[in-house]
mmCIF file of C-alpha atoms in Angstrom:
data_model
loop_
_atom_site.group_PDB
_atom_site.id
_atom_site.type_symbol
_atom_site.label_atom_id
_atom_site.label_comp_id
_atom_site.label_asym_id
_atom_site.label_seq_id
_atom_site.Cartn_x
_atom_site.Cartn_y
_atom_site.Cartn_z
ATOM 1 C CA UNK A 1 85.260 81.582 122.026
ATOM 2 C CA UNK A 2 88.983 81.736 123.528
ATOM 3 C CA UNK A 3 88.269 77.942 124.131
ATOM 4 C CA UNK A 4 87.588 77.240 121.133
ATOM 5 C CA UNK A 5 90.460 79.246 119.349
ATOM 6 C CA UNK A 6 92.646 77.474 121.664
ATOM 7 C CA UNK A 7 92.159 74.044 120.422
ATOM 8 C CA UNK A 8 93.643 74.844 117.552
ATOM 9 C CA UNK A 9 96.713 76.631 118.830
ATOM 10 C CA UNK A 10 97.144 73.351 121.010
ATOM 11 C CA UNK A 11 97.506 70.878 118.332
ATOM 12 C CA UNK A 12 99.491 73.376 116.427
ATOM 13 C CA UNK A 13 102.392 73.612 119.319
ATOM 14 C CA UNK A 14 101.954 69.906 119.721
ATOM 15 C CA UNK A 15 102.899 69.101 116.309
ATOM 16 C CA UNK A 16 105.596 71.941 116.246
ATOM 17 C CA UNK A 17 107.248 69.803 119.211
ATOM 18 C CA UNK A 18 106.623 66.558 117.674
ATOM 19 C CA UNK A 19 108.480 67.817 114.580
ATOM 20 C CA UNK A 20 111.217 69.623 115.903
ATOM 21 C CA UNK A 21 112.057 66.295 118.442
ATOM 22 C CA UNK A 22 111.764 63.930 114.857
ATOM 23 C CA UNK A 23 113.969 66.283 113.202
ATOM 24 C CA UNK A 24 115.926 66.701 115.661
ATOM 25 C CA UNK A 25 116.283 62.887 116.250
ATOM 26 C CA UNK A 26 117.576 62.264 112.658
ATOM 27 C CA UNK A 27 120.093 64.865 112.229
ATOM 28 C CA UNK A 28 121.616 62.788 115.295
ATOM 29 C CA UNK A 29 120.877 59.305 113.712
ATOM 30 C CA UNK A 30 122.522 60.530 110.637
ATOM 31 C CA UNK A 31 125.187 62.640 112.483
ATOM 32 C CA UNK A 32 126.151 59.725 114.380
ATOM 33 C CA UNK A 33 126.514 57.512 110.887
ATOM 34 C CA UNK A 34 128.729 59.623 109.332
ATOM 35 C CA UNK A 35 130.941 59.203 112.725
ATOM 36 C CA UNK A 36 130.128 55.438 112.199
ATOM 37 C CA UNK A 37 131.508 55.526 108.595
ATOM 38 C CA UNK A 38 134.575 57.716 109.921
ATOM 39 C CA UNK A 39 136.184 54.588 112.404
ATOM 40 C CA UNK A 40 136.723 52.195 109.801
ATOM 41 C CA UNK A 41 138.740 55.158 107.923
ATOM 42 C CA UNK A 42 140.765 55.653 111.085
ATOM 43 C CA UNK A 43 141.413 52.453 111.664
ATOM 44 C CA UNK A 44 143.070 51.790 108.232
ATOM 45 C CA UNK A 45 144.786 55.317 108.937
ATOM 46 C CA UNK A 46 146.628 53.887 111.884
ATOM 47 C CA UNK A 47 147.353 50.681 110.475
ATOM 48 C CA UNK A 48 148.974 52.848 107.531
ATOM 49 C CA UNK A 49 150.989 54.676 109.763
ATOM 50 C CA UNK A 50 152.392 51.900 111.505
ATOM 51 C CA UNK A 51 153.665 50.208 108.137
ATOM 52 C CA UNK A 52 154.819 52.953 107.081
ATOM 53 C CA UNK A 53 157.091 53.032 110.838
ATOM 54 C CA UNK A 54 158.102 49.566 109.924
ATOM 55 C CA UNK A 55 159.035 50.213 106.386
ATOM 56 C CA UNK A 56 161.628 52.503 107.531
ATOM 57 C CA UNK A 57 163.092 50.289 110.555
ATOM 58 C CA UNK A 58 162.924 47.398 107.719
ATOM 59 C CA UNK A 59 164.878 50.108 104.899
ATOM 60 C CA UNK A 60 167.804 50.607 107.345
ATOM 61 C CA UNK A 61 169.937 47.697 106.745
ATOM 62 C CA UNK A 62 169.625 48.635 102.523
ATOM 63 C CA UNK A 63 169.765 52.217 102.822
ATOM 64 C CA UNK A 64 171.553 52.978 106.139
ATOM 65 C CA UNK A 65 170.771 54.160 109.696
ATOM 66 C CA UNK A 66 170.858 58.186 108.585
ATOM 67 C CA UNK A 67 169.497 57.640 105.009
ATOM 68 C CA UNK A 68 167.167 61.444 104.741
ATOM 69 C CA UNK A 69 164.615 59.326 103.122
ATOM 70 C CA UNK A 70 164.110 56.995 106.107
ATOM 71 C CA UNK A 71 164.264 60.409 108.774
ATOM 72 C CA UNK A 72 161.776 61.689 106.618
ATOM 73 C CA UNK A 73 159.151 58.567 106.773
ATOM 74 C CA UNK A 74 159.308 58.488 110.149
ATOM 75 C CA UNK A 75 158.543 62.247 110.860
ATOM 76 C CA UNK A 76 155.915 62.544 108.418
ATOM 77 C CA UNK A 77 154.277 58.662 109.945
ATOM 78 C CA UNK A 78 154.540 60.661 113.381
ATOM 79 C CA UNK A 79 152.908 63.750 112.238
ATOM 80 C CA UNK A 80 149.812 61.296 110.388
ATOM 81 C CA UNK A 81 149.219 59.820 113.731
ATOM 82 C CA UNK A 82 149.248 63.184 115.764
ATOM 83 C CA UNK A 83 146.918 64.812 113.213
ATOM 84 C CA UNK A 84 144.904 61.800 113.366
ATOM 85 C CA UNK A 85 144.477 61.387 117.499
ATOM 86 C CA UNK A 86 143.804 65.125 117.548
ATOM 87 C CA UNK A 87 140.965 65.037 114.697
ATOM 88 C CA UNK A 88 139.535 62.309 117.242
ATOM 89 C CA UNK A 89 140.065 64.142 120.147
ATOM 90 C CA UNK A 90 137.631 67.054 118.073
ATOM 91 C CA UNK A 91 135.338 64.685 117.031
ATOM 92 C CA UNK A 92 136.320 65.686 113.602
ATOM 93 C CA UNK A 93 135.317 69.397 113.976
ATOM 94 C CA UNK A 94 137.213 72.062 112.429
ATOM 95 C CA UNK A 95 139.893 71.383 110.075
ATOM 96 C CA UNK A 96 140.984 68.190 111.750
ATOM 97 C CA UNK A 97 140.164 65.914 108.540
ATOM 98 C CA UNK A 98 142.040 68.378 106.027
ATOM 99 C CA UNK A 99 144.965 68.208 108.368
ATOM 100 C CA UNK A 100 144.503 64.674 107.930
ATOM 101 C CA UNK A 101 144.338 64.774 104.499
ATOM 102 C CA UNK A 102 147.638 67.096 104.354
ATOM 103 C CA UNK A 103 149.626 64.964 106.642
ATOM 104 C CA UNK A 104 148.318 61.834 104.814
ATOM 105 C CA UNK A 105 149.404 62.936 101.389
ATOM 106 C CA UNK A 106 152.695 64.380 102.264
ATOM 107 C CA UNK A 107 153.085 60.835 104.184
ATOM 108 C CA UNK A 108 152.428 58.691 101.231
ATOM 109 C CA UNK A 109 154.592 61.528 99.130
ATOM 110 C CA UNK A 110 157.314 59.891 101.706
ATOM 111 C CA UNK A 111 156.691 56.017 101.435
ATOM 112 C CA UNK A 112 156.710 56.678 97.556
ATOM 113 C CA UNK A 113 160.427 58.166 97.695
ATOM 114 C CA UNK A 114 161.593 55.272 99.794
ATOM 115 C CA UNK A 115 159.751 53.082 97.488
ATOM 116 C CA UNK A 116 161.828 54.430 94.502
ATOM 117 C CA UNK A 117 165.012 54.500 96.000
ATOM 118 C CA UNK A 118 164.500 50.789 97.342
ATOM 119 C CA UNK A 119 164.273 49.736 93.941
ATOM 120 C CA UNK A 120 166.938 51.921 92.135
ATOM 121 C CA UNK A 121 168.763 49.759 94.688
ATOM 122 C CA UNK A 122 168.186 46.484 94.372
ATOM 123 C CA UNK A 123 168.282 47.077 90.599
ATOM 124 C CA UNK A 124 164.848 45.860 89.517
ATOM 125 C CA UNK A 125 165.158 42.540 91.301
ATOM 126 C CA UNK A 126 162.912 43.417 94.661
ATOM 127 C CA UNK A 127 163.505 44.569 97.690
ATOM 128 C CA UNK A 128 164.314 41.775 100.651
ATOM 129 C CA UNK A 129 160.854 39.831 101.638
ATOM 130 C CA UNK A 130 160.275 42.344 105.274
ATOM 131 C CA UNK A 131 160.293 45.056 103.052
ATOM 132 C CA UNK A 132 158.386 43.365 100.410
ATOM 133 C CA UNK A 133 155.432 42.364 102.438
ATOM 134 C CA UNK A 134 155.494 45.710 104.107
ATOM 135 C CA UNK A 135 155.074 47.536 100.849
ATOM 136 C CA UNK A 136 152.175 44.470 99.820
ATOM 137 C CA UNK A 137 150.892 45.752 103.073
ATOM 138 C CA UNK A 138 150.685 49.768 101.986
ATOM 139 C CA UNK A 139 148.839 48.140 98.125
ATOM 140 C CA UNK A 140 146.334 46.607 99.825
ATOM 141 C CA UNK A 141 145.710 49.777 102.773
ATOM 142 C CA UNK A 142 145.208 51.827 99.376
ATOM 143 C CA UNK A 143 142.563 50.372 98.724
ATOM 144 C CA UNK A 144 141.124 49.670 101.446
ATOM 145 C CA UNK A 145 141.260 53.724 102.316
ATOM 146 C CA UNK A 146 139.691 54.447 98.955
ATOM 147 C CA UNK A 147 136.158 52.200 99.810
ATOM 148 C CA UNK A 148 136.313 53.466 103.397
ATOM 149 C CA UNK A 149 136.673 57.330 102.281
ATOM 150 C CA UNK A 150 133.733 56.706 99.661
ATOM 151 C CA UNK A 151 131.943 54.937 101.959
ATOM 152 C CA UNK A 152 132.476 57.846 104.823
ATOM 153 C CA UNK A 153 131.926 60.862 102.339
ATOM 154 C CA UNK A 154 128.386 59.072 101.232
ATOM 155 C CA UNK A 155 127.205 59.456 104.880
ATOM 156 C CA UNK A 156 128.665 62.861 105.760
ATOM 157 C CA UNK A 157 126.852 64.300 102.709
ATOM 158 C CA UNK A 158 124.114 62.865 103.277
ATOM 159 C CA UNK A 159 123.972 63.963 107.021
ATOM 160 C CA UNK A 160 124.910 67.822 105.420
ATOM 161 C CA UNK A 161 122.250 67.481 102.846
ATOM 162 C CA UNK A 162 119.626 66.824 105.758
ATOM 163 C CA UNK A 163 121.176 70.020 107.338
ATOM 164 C CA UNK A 164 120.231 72.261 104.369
ATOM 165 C CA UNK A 165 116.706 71.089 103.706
ATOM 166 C CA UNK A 166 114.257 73.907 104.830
ATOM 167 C CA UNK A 167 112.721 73.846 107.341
ATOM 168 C CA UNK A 168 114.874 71.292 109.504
ATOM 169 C CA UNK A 169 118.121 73.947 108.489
ATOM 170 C CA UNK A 170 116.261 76.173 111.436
ATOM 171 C CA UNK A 171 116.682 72.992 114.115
ATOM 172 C CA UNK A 172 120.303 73.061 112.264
ATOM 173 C CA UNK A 173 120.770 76.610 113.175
ATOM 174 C CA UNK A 174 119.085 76.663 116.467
ATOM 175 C CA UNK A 175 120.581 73.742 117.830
ATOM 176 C CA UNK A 176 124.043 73.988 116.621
ATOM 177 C CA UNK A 177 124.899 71.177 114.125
ATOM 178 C CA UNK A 178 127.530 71.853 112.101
ATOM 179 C CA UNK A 179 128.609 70.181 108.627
ATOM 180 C CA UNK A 180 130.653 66.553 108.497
ATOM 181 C CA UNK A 181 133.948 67.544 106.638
ATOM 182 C CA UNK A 182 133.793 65.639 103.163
ATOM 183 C CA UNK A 183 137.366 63.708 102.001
ATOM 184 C CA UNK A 184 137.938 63.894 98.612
ATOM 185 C CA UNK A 185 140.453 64.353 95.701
ATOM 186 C CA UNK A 186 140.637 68.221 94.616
ATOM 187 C CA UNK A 187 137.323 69.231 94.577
ATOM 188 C CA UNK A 188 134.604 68.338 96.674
ATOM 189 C CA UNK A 189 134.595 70.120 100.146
ATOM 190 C CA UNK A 190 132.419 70.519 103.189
ATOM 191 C CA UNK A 191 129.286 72.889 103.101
ATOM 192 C CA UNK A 192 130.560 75.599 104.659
ATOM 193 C CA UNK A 193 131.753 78.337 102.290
ATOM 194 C CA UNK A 194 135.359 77.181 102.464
ATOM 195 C CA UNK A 195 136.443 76.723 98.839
ATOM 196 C CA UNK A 196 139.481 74.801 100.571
ATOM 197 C CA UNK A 197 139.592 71.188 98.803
ATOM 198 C CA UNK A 198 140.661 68.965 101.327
ATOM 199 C CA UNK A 199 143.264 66.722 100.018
ATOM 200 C CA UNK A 200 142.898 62.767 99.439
ATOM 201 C CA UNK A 201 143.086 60.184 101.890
#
């Protein structure tokens, strides 16, 4: 009789294990996309940053060596890439992509002030070609940031929406995934009771 009752309880544990390694298995695969989707992002991050270095060393013979505007792009292009090496560094745990997002807006806050004051002046007519391919440059990174953040927030959602599907959220729990931070404009956030928006990339 125990025999027989233990047949049962056999195939029972089996499946248990074969379920938890499958779900275990995806939540990687998926896990992993998201950090797939996340290097092209980066990428154009750093290449943003380092126009943005060059746009100042290209302002200084309009505006001058001390211009504030030009001190300014340069500290806040400094502070992008240390807030982006450290959100690598955590694997993009924590808040490292809303202190990516902050640095990144205040950052293009700062190109867009140079940008003004380059054309107040030149008086409408353009900026010298260096600085006008530079700023082509920044147009086309724009863009380019926009289909890698949608691109990046479709796999980290869907990674978090595996998370929260009972009963794999228990292999969530027990094993110790976490969210993928989402990048957005002022409203979507990550899944994880922070009402925080994180700011656009």
């Amino acid at each position: 009789m125990d025999r027989t009752m233990s047949i049962p309880m056999l195939v029972l544990v089996a499946l248990l294990f074969f379920w938890i390694v499958g779900a275990t298995q995806r939540l990687k695969r998926l896990r992993a996309a998201a950090g797939a989707a996340y290097a092209p992002l980066a990428s154009h991050l750093r290449q943003r940053q380092a126009v943005a270095l060059a746009l100042a060393h290209a302002s200084r013979p309009l505006l001058g060596d001390e211009h504030a505007l030009i001190g300014r792009l340069v500290e806040t292009a400094q502070e992008a890439g240390r807030a982006t090496d450290a959100a690598q560094i955590r694997n993009m745990r924590g808040s490292s992509l809303h202190e990516i997002g902050e640095a990144e807006q205040t950052l293009g806050q700062a190109l867009d002030q140079l940008v003004s004051a380059l054309q107040d002046l030149t008086s409408g007519t353009g900026p010298v070609a260096a600085v006008t391919e530079l700023l082509r440059q920044r147009d086309t990174l724009q863009e380019q940031l926009g289909a890698d953040r949608h691109l990046y927030n479709h796999a980290a959602q869907t990674y978090n929406d595996a998370l929260h599907i009972f009963p794999t959220t228990l292999v969530a729990a027990l094993l110790r995934f976490r969210d993928a931070p989402l990048l957005a404009g002022a409203i979507a956030t990550a899944r994880t009771g922070s009402s925080r928006p994180m700011p656009m990339i």
